[in-house]
Amino acid sequence: MTSEDRVIRIGDADDPRIEIYRDIRERDLIRRHGHFIAEGKTVLQVLVAQDRFPVHSVLVLENRLAGIADLLAALPEQIPVYCATQTVMDAIAGFHMHRGILAAARIPDGSADLPMQLPPQWSTVLLLSAISNHDNMGAIFRNAAAFGADAVILDPQCCDPLYRKAVRVSVGGVLRVPFFRAPSMDAGVAALDRDKFAIAALSPAGKTDISNWRPAPRQALVLGSEGHGLADVWLERLETLSIMMAPGFDSLNVATAGAIALHQRAAFLG
């Protein structure tokens, strides 16, 4: 079967077969019966190559089919590939879909539960506290993938990494780097402590300049909320790192700070 043979043409935006894609913008913040939406060719490439989140279906603009024929051919034959005109696709999504490539994937039950014991092969982990901005969440995962982080742990106040915009901003990094929910910051820190991770938190008030930091063989980095940062209890309890900046300016975007710390660790390990 060729990729063209398997294509199902959708001529009506109310077709029940594409219900999962309807009104994306309004429904994005609520997972669709255990599924999430991925957008764009680059993200689809990552989605097809991974096996944590099984692909449910694909919806493609008719003039984008040829450009992703190889990706569609890599999908199991039972996965539906829907195709629509620009007018129909826009009506389905509820806004202009200029990228023209959407995919739905399933979130397995328990896939984000923090393991009782962290895998021994993990050496670099991010612990996120109250990251609520989806752009920042996506950028953090992009950096985590770029610098080879083994996992990301999120506290309950963090936003959903599988929100469509976060996945897109991450350039598929959310699908590459395993992530897990801790029941609390206490539980996340305790799990890292138990499995012998050194833990360092990024803060403008950090006691050690990051240029003088010597990462441990198993290292966790803690990134806090974009607004008020980490709670004082963690700044008092954990090793803290600062990043020197120009006089009169003492704040970096949280994803940028994380990227600098991950680069520093990667450079130190050689």
Short mmCIF file of N, CA and C in Angstrom, two decimals, residues 10 30 58 74 76 82 88 104 106-108 117 150 194 223 237 243-244 261 270:
data_model
loop_
_atom_site.label_atom_id
_atom_site.label_comp_id
_atom_site.label_asym_id
_atom_site.label_seq_id
_atom_site.Cartn_x
_atom_site.Cartn_y
_atom_site.Cartn_z
N ILE A 10 -11.32 13.95 3.52
CA ILE A 10 -12.36 14.53 4.37
C ILE A 10 -12.90 15.79 3.68
N ILE A 30 -7.30 20.95 27.55
CA ILE A 30 -7.86 19.74 28.14
C ILE A 30 -7.49 18.57 27.25
N VAL A 58 -3.49 10.88 11.68
CA VAL A 58 -2.84 12.07 11.13
C VAL A 58 -3.86 12.81 10.27
N ALA A 74 6.07 5.20 7.12
CA ALA A 74 6.68 4.58 8.30
C ALA A 74 5.66 4.23 9.37
N PRO A 76 2.33 2.38 10.94
CA PRO A 76 1.58 1.14 10.71
C PRO A 76 0.35 1.40 9.83
N TYR A 82 -5.83 11.18 7.37
CA TYR A 82 -6.89 11.98 6.81
C TYR A 82 -6.29 13.16 6.04
N VAL A 88 -11.47 23.24 4.47
CA VAL A 88 -12.03 22.25 5.39
C VAL A 88 -11.16 22.10 6.63
N ALA A 104 -2.58 13.09 16.09
CA ALA A 104 -3.06 12.80 17.44
C ALA A 104 -2.33 11.57 17.94
N ARG A 106 -1.72 8.92 21.57
CA ARG A 106 -2.31 8.46 22.82
C ARG A 106 -1.31 8.60 23.97
N ILE A 107 -1.82 8.96 25.13
CA ILE A 107 -1.02 9.05 26.35
C ILE A 107 -1.32 7.81 27.19
N PRO A 108 -0.40 6.86 27.24
CA PRO A 108 -0.68 5.64 28.02
C PRO A 108 -0.90 5.95 29.50
N GLN A 117 12.17 3.94 41.68
CA GLN A 117 13.62 4.08 41.68
C GLN A 117 14.03 4.66 40.33
N ASP A 150 18.60 13.25 30.62
CA ASP A 150 17.97 11.93 30.62
C ASP A 150 16.49 11.98 30.95
N ARG A 194 17.55 10.27 47.27
CA ARG A 194 17.60 8.83 47.55
C ARG A 194 18.50 8.10 46.54
N LEU A 223 14.87 24.22 38.21
CA LEU A 223 14.45 25.49 37.61
C LEU A 223 13.10 25.87 38.20
N ARG A 237 17.92 25.19 51.22
CA ARG A 237 18.28 23.78 51.41
C ARG A 237 19.26 23.26 50.35
N ILE A 243 24.17 33.11 37.53
CA ILE A 243 24.78 33.37 36.23
C ILE A 243 25.10 34.86 36.16
N MET A 244 26.36 35.18 36.00
CA MET A 244 26.77 36.58 36.01
C MET A 244 26.20 37.30 34.79
N ALA A 261 23.16 26.24 32.11
CA ALA A 261 23.57 25.24 33.10
C ALA A 261 23.79 23.88 32.44
N GLY A 270 32.84 16.77 29.18
CA GLY A 270 33.61 16.53 27.96
C GLY A 270 32.83 15.78 26.91
#
